[in-house]
GROMACS .gro file of C-alpha atoms in nm:
model
  304
    1MET     CA    1   0.997  -2.757  -1.709
    2ALA     CA    2   1.337  -2.908  -1.623
    3ALA     CA    3   1.385  -2.671  -1.329
    4MET     CA    4   1.035  -2.747  -1.199
    5ARG     CA    5   1.100  -3.119  -1.217
    6LYS     CA    6   1.434  -3.090  -1.041
    7GLU     CA    7   1.283  -2.887  -0.758
    8ALA     CA    8   0.988  -3.122  -0.722
    9ARG     CA    9   1.215  -3.425  -0.712
   10VAL     CA   10   1.416  -3.277  -0.426
   11VAL     CA   11   1.103  -3.185  -0.230
   12TRP     CA   12   0.919  -3.512  -0.290
   13VAL     CA   13   1.216  -3.732  -0.206
   14ALA     CA   14   1.278  -3.533   0.113
   15GLU     CA   15   0.911  -3.569   0.214
   16ALA     CA   16   0.927  -3.943   0.151
   17ASP     CA   17   1.245  -3.970   0.358
   18ARG     CA   18   1.072  -3.804   0.652
   19ALA     CA   19   0.756  -4.011   0.614
   20TYR     CA   20   0.899  -4.355   0.542
   21GLY     CA   21   1.277  -4.354   0.584
   22HIS     CA   22   1.272  -4.457   0.950
   23LEU     CA   23   1.034  -4.745   0.870
   24LEU     CA   24   1.244  -4.915   0.604
   25PRO     CA   25   1.326  -5.283   0.663
   26ASP     CA   26   1.680  -5.418   0.662
   27ALA     CA   27   1.841  -5.401   0.319
   28SER     CA   28   1.889  -5.778   0.326
   29THR     CA   29   1.512  -5.830   0.302
   30TYR     CA   30   1.477  -5.702  -0.055
   31SER     CA   31   1.667  -5.623  -0.373
   32VAL     CA   32   1.622  -5.350  -0.631
   33HIS     CA   33   1.683  -5.400  -1.002
   34ASP     CA   34   1.633  -5.174  -1.303
   35HIS     CA   35   1.525  -5.312  -1.639
   36GLU     CA   36   1.488  -5.152  -1.980
   37VAL     CA   37   1.157  -5.192  -2.160
   38ALA     CA   38   1.121  -5.122  -2.532
   39VAL     CA   39   0.843  -4.878  -2.619
   40SER     CA   40   0.736  -4.704  -2.936
   41GLY     CA   41   1.009  -4.455  -3.022
   42GLY     CA   42   1.259  -4.564  -2.759
   43ALA     CA   43   1.287  -4.731  -2.420
   44ILE     CA   44   1.186  -4.669  -2.059
   45ILE     CA   45   1.315  -4.797  -1.727
   46VAL     CA   46   1.114  -5.002  -1.482
   47ARG     CA   47   1.244  -5.060  -1.130
   48ALA     CA   48   1.167  -5.391  -0.960
   49ILE     CA   49   1.166  -5.428  -0.581
   50VAL     CA   50   1.181  -5.799  -0.502
   51PRO     CA   51   1.152  -5.947  -0.151
   52THR     CA   52   1.433  -6.177  -0.046
   53ALA     CA   53   1.324  -6.542  -0.053
   54PRO     CA   54   1.455  -6.888  -0.140
   55SER     CA   55   1.520  -6.951  -0.507
   56GLY     CA   56   1.208  -7.054  -0.694
   57THR     CA   57   0.968  -6.851  -0.480
   58GLY     CA   58   0.697  -6.681  -0.684
   59PHE     CA   59   0.542  -6.361  -0.553
   60PRO     CA   60   0.233  -6.167  -0.652
   61VAL     CA   61   0.320  -5.848  -0.836
   62LEU     CA   62   0.207  -5.487  -0.821
   63VAL     CA   63   0.285  -5.245  -1.106
   64TYR     CA   64   0.298  -4.885  -0.982
   65MET     CA   65   0.245  -4.565  -1.183
   66HIS     CA   66   0.367  -4.249  -1.010
   67GLY     CA   67   0.178  -3.922  -0.987
   68GLY     CA   68   0.282  -3.574  -1.093
   69GLY     CA   69   0.014  -3.459  -1.336
   70TRP     CA   70   0.169  -3.659  -1.623
   71VAL     CA   71   0.438  -3.386  -1.642
   72ASN     CA   72   0.639  -3.452  -1.328
   73GLY     CA   73   0.766  -3.729  -1.102
   74ASN     CA   74   0.981  -4.036  -1.149
   75ILE     CA   75   1.054  -4.371  -0.989
   76LEU     CA   76   1.244  -4.221  -0.693
   77ALA     CA   77   0.978  -4.026  -0.505
   78ASP     CA   78   0.767  -4.324  -0.396
   79GLU     CA   79   1.042  -4.585  -0.372
   80LYS     CA   80   1.049  -4.604   0.008
   81LYS     CA   81   0.673  -4.650   0.029
   82LEU     CA   82   0.694  -4.924  -0.232
   83ILE     CA   83   0.978  -5.103  -0.052
   84LEU     CA   84   0.756  -5.117   0.256
   85LEU     CA   85   0.470  -5.263   0.051
   86ALA     CA   86   0.694  -5.520  -0.117
   87VAL     CA   87   0.844  -5.655   0.204
   88ARG     CA   88   0.528  -5.637   0.415
   89HIS     CA   89   0.313  -5.822   0.163
   90GLY     CA   90   0.573  -6.056   0.011
   91MET     CA   91   0.511  -5.900  -0.327
   92THR     CA   92   0.728  -5.787  -0.615
   93VAL     CA   93   0.665  -5.420  -0.690
   94VAL     CA   94   0.752  -5.275  -1.031
   95THR     CA   95   0.745  -4.899  -1.075
   96VAL     CA   96   0.728  -4.743  -1.421
   97ASP     CA   97   0.941  -4.447  -1.530
   98TYR     CA   98   0.704  -4.352  -1.811
   99ARG     CA   99   0.784  -4.062  -2.042
  100LEU     CA  100   0.637  -3.728  -1.941
  101ALA     CA  101   0.426  -3.464  -2.112
  102PRO     CA  102   0.443  -3.211  -2.268
  103GLU     CA  103   0.749  -3.350  -2.447
  104ASN     CA  104   0.566  -3.683  -2.470
  105PRO     CA  105   0.196  -3.596  -2.475
  106PHE     CA  106  -0.106  -3.825  -2.459
  107PRO     CA  107  -0.118  -4.115  -2.527
  108VAL     CA  108   0.255  -4.172  -2.466
  109PRO     CA  109   0.237  -4.207  -2.083
  110VAL     CA  110  -0.056  -4.449  -2.119
  111ASP     CA  111   0.116  -4.655  -2.387
  112ASP     CA  112   0.440  -4.669  -2.186
  113CYS     CA  113   0.256  -4.803  -1.881
  114LEU     CA  114   0.075  -5.064  -2.088
  115ALA     CA  115   0.408  -5.173  -2.239
  116ALA     CA  116   0.550  -5.205  -1.888
  117VAL     CA  117   0.256  -5.420  -1.773
  118LYS     CA  118   0.298  -5.646  -2.075
  119TRP     CA  119   0.671  -5.669  -2.006
  120VAL     CA  120   0.601  -5.777  -1.648
  121ALA     CA  121   0.357  -6.043  -1.768
  122SER     CA  122   0.623  -6.190  -1.998
  123HIS     CA  123   0.920  -6.168  -1.757
  124THR     CA  124   0.780  -6.331  -1.446
  125GLU     CA  125   1.085  -6.551  -1.390
  126TRP     CA  126   1.319  -6.252  -1.389
  127LEU     CA  127   1.095  -6.082  -1.133
  128SER     CA  128   1.030  -6.388  -0.910
  129VAL     CA  129   0.660  -6.349  -0.988
  130ASP     CA  130   0.371  -6.595  -0.994
  131LEU     CA  131   0.080  -6.413  -1.157
  132ARG     CA  132  -0.166  -6.667  -1.016
  133LYS     CA  133  -0.102  -6.510  -0.674
  134GLY     CA  134  -0.205  -6.163  -0.789
  135PHE     CA  135  -0.138  -5.910  -1.064
  136LEU     CA  136  -0.221  -5.562  -0.935
  137VAL     CA  137  -0.191  -5.212  -1.078
  138MET     CA  138  -0.167  -4.906  -0.856
  139GLY     CA  139  -0.121  -4.534  -0.888
  140SER     CA  140  -0.171  -4.205  -0.710
  141SER     CA  141  -0.326  -3.893  -0.865
  142ALA     CA  142  -0.229  -3.894  -1.235
  143GLY     CA  143  -0.079  -4.235  -1.162
  144GLY     CA  144  -0.424  -4.341  -1.042
  145HIS     CA  145  -0.559  -4.230  -1.378
  146LEU     CA  146  -0.294  -4.439  -1.554
  147ALA     CA  147  -0.366  -4.743  -1.337
  148ALA     CA  148  -0.740  -4.718  -1.407
  149VAL     CA  149  -0.680  -4.683  -1.781
  150ILE     CA  150  -0.432  -4.973  -1.786
  151ALA     CA  151  -0.680  -5.200  -1.606
  152ARG     CA  152  -0.928  -5.123  -1.884
  153ARG     CA  153  -0.676  -5.160  -2.164
  154ALA     CA  154  -0.556  -5.491  -2.017
  155ARG     CA  155  -0.913  -5.621  -2.000
  156ASP     CA  156  -0.944  -5.570  -2.375
  157ASP     CA  157  -0.590  -5.677  -2.473
  158ALA     CA  158  -0.546  -6.018  -2.636
  159GLN     CA  159  -0.192  -6.061  -2.499
  160LEU     CA  160  -0.305  -6.008  -2.140
  161ARG     CA  161  -0.616  -6.227  -2.146
  162SER     CA  162  -0.410  -6.525  -2.031
  163SER     CA  163  -0.256  -6.321  -1.747
  164PRO     CA  164  -0.525  -6.070  -1.649
  165ILE     CA  165  -0.496  -5.785  -1.402
  166THR     CA  166  -0.658  -5.907  -1.080
  167GLY     CA  167  -0.695  -5.582  -0.886
  168GLN     CA  168  -0.644  -5.207  -0.898
  169ILE     CA  169  -0.553  -4.954  -0.631
  170LEU     CA  170  -0.651  -4.597  -0.714
  171GLN     CA  171  -0.529  -4.331  -0.470
  172VAL     CA  172  -0.684  -3.983  -0.511
  173PRO     CA  173  -0.727  -4.064  -0.881
  174VAL     CA  174  -0.796  -3.849  -1.184
  175THR     CA  175  -1.080  -4.024  -1.368
  176CYS     CA  176  -1.231  -3.766  -1.606
  177HIS     CA  177  -1.134  -3.446  -1.783
  178PRO     CA  178  -1.356  -3.170  -1.639
  179ASP     CA  179  -1.462  -3.070  -1.991
  180ALA     CA  180  -1.598  -3.422  -2.039
  181TYR     CA  181  -1.806  -3.449  -1.721
  182PRO     CA  182  -2.131  -3.618  -1.830
  183ASP     CA  183  -2.438  -3.398  -1.790
  184ARG     CA  184  -2.622  -3.673  -1.600
  185TYR     CA  185  -2.352  -3.678  -1.331
  186LYS     CA  186  -2.267  -3.309  -1.301
  187ASP     CA  187  -2.462  -3.280  -0.975
  188GLN     CA  188  -2.225  -3.547  -0.836
  189LEU     CA  189  -1.908  -3.384  -0.973
  190LEU     CA  190  -1.895  -3.061  -0.776
  191SER     CA  191  -1.555  -3.073  -0.606
  192PHE     CA  192  -1.347  -2.963  -0.906
  193ASP     CA  193  -1.514  -2.621  -0.914
  194SER     CA  194  -1.601  -2.587  -0.545
  195ILE     CA  195  -1.260  -2.678  -0.396
  196VAL     CA  196  -1.062  -2.406  -0.569
  197ASP     CA  197  -0.744  -2.322  -0.376
  198ALA     CA  198  -0.681  -2.630  -0.166
  199PRO     CA  199  -0.323  -2.707  -0.060
  200LYS     CA  200  -0.122  -2.958  -0.265
  201LEU     CA  201  -0.352  -2.935  -0.569
  202SER     CA  202  -0.579  -2.656  -0.694
  203ASN     CA  203  -0.819  -2.686  -0.983
  204LYS     CA  204  -0.607  -2.426  -1.167
  205THR     CA  205  -0.301  -2.650  -1.137
  206MET     CA  206  -0.503  -2.949  -1.251
  207ARG     CA  207  -0.625  -2.755  -1.555
  208TRP     CA  208  -0.263  -2.669  -1.636
  209ALA     CA  209  -0.167  -3.038  -1.616
  210TRP     CA  210  -0.454  -3.135  -1.845
  211ASP     CA  211  -0.339  -2.873  -2.096
  212LYS     CA  212   0.013  -3.016  -2.093
  213PHE     CA  213  -0.123  -3.370  -2.135
  214GLN     CA  214  -0.275  -3.260  -2.471
  215CYS     CA  215  -0.556  -3.515  -2.489
  216ASP     CA  216  -0.905  -3.528  -2.632
  217PRO     CA  217  -1.114  -3.485  -2.313
  218HIS     CA  218  -1.364  -3.747  -2.431
  219HIS     CA  219  -1.111  -4.016  -2.523
  220LEU     CA  220  -1.161  -4.316  -2.294
  221ASP     CA  221  -0.787  -4.330  -2.222
  222ALA     CA  222  -0.809  -3.972  -2.097
  223SER     CA  223  -1.142  -4.004  -1.913
  224PRO     CA  224  -1.191  -4.366  -1.803
  225LEU     CA  225  -1.504  -4.262  -1.611
  226LEU     CA  226  -1.680  -4.249  -1.949
  227GLY     CA  227  -1.610  -4.611  -2.039
  228SER     CA  228  -1.771  -4.945  -1.962
  229PHE     CA  229  -1.697  -5.098  -1.624
  230GLU     CA  230  -1.793  -5.447  -1.735
  231GLY     CA  231  -1.530  -5.710  -1.663
  232LEU     CA  232  -1.294  -5.486  -1.468
  233PRO     CA  233  -1.097  -5.632  -1.175
  234PRO     CA  234  -1.181  -5.536  -0.815
  235ILE     CA  235  -1.101  -5.176  -0.722
  236PHE     CA  236  -0.971  -5.022  -0.398
  237VAL     CA  237  -1.014  -4.642  -0.397
  238GLN     CA  238  -0.881  -4.379  -0.155
  239VAL     CA  239  -1.027  -4.027  -0.174
  240ALA     CA  240  -0.934  -3.706   0.013
  241GLY     CA  241  -1.219  -3.482   0.125
  242MET     CA  242  -1.054  -3.147   0.043
  243ASP     CA  243  -0.933  -3.251  -0.303
  244PRO     CA  244  -1.068  -3.108  -0.631
  245LEU     CA  245  -1.053  -3.467  -0.761
  246ARG     CA  246  -1.265  -3.602  -0.475
  247ASP     CA  247  -1.590  -3.646  -0.664
  248GLU     CA  248  -1.422  -3.811  -0.964
  249GLY     CA  249  -1.291  -4.083  -0.734
  250LEU     CA  250  -1.624  -4.121  -0.554
  251LEU     CA  251  -1.822  -4.148  -0.877
  252TYR     CA  252  -1.574  -4.391  -1.032
  253GLU     CA  253  -1.615  -4.627  -0.737
  254LYS     CA  254  -1.994  -4.584  -0.739
  255LEU     CA  255  -2.029  -4.663  -1.110
  256ALA     CA  256  -1.800  -4.963  -1.078
  257GLN     CA  257  -2.007  -5.096  -0.789
  258GLU     CA  258  -2.331  -5.042  -0.982
  259ALA     CA  259  -2.178  -5.242  -1.268
  260GLY     CA  260  -2.121  -5.536  -1.036
  261ILE     CA  261  -1.749  -5.480  -0.978
  262GLU     CA  262  -1.621  -5.550  -0.628
  263THR     CA  263  -1.499  -5.228  -0.469
  264LYS     CA  264  -1.374  -5.088  -0.142
  265LEU     CA  265  -1.373  -4.714  -0.075
  266CYS     CA  266  -1.195  -4.514   0.195
  267ILE     CA  267  -1.265  -4.141   0.241
  268TYR     CA  268  -1.048  -3.901   0.445
  269PRO     CA  269  -1.252  -3.592   0.540
  270GLY     CA  270  -1.091  -3.249   0.558
  271VAL     CA  271  -0.752  -3.334   0.409
  272PRO     CA  272  -0.606  -3.231   0.072
  273HIS     CA  273  -0.481  -3.422  -0.229
  274SER     CA  274  -0.183  -3.653  -0.160
  275PHE     CA  275  -0.168  -3.541   0.203
  276GLU     CA  276  -0.027  -3.861   0.348
  277THR     CA  277   0.341  -3.792   0.277
  278GLU     CA  278   0.380  -3.423   0.361
  279TYR     CA  279   0.150  -3.451   0.663
  280HIS     CA  280   0.267  -3.800   0.755
  281SER     CA  281   0.253  -3.745   1.131
  282ILE     CA  282  -0.122  -3.676   1.152
  283GLN     CA  283  -0.358  -3.958   1.243
  284MET     CA  284  -0.540  -3.940   0.910
  285ALA     CA  285  -0.214  -4.009   0.724
  286LYS     CA  286  -0.146  -4.311   0.943
  287GLN     CA  287  -0.499  -4.431   0.872
  288PHE     CA  288  -0.444  -4.378   0.499
  289ASN     CA  289  -0.138  -4.605   0.501
  290SER     CA  290  -0.306  -4.862   0.723
  291ASP     CA  291  -0.602  -4.871   0.485
  292LEU     CA  292  -0.365  -4.913   0.191
  293ASN     CA  293  -0.217  -5.223   0.351
  294GLU     CA  294  -0.563  -5.361   0.416
  295GLY     CA  295  -0.659  -5.284   0.056
  296VAL     CA  296  -0.358  -5.474  -0.076
  297GLN     CA  297  -0.445  -5.771   0.144
  298TRP     CA  298  -0.807  -5.760   0.031
  299LEU     CA  299  -0.703  -5.778  -0.334
  300LEU     CA  300  -0.436  -6.045  -0.282
  301HIS     CA  301  -0.657  -6.271  -0.074
  302LYS     CA  302  -0.892  -6.294  -0.369
  303GLN     CA  303  -0.617  -6.491  -0.543
  304VAL     CA  304  -0.575  -6.754  -0.268
   0.00000   0.00000   0.00000
């Protein structure tokens, strides 16, 4: 597992350098700070990217959960993308270095991310944050799963009722364990078994990640698709057409919309899971990032 993580870190950071390195703003326009957050059984690190501004400025905040199938990834791989978001939108971005499975199986990654969100809500001055301007959660792939679960947990959490999550960004998200697909929706959940050997993510690899996560497939913190959508904040969803997870993202957005939740959905036909970094030069990847910026603006403008 350690060797796999080391190799993935090298590859992912190199891909991000190629995709975003040449776009980075001047270092004077932001600062990066690490903070320790107490969690059950230890501590984790969160990294805050704060735009440069006069003292006393309060920014909206976005809490980011990285992907990697709950077993891989860290706060480095997406840092350049998040710097761009922070500076472009005048927004503090906090990325969570949650503990990984299988050493730390379900629900540890979920609980770590919830602890990080609560920490952000109670340390706004440190982070130059004004929650009235926006309190977003975001994640890609397994990070999208974590963001969706945290939005639900925050909705039901007494501590966060006074500082609620105001929007969620779910990029190619995991929303349901395949063994928990509801019978009434199985005709809408075909991609996991029909898109078998796609690049970037196969259903075999996704099954392996689920096994390492060690969750009850029907637990709502494992399969948020099964839960109530009532009272959730607005959702921006991005889905890749050649992704085994495609239909989970589509159905999640559909059920949220049917429950009266404001949603925006962007679909990218013919491209695989998490394509936008490795294939950053294609037009679809540029559209993906442009849509992300529009999605952030859509969610933040709701706080004006």
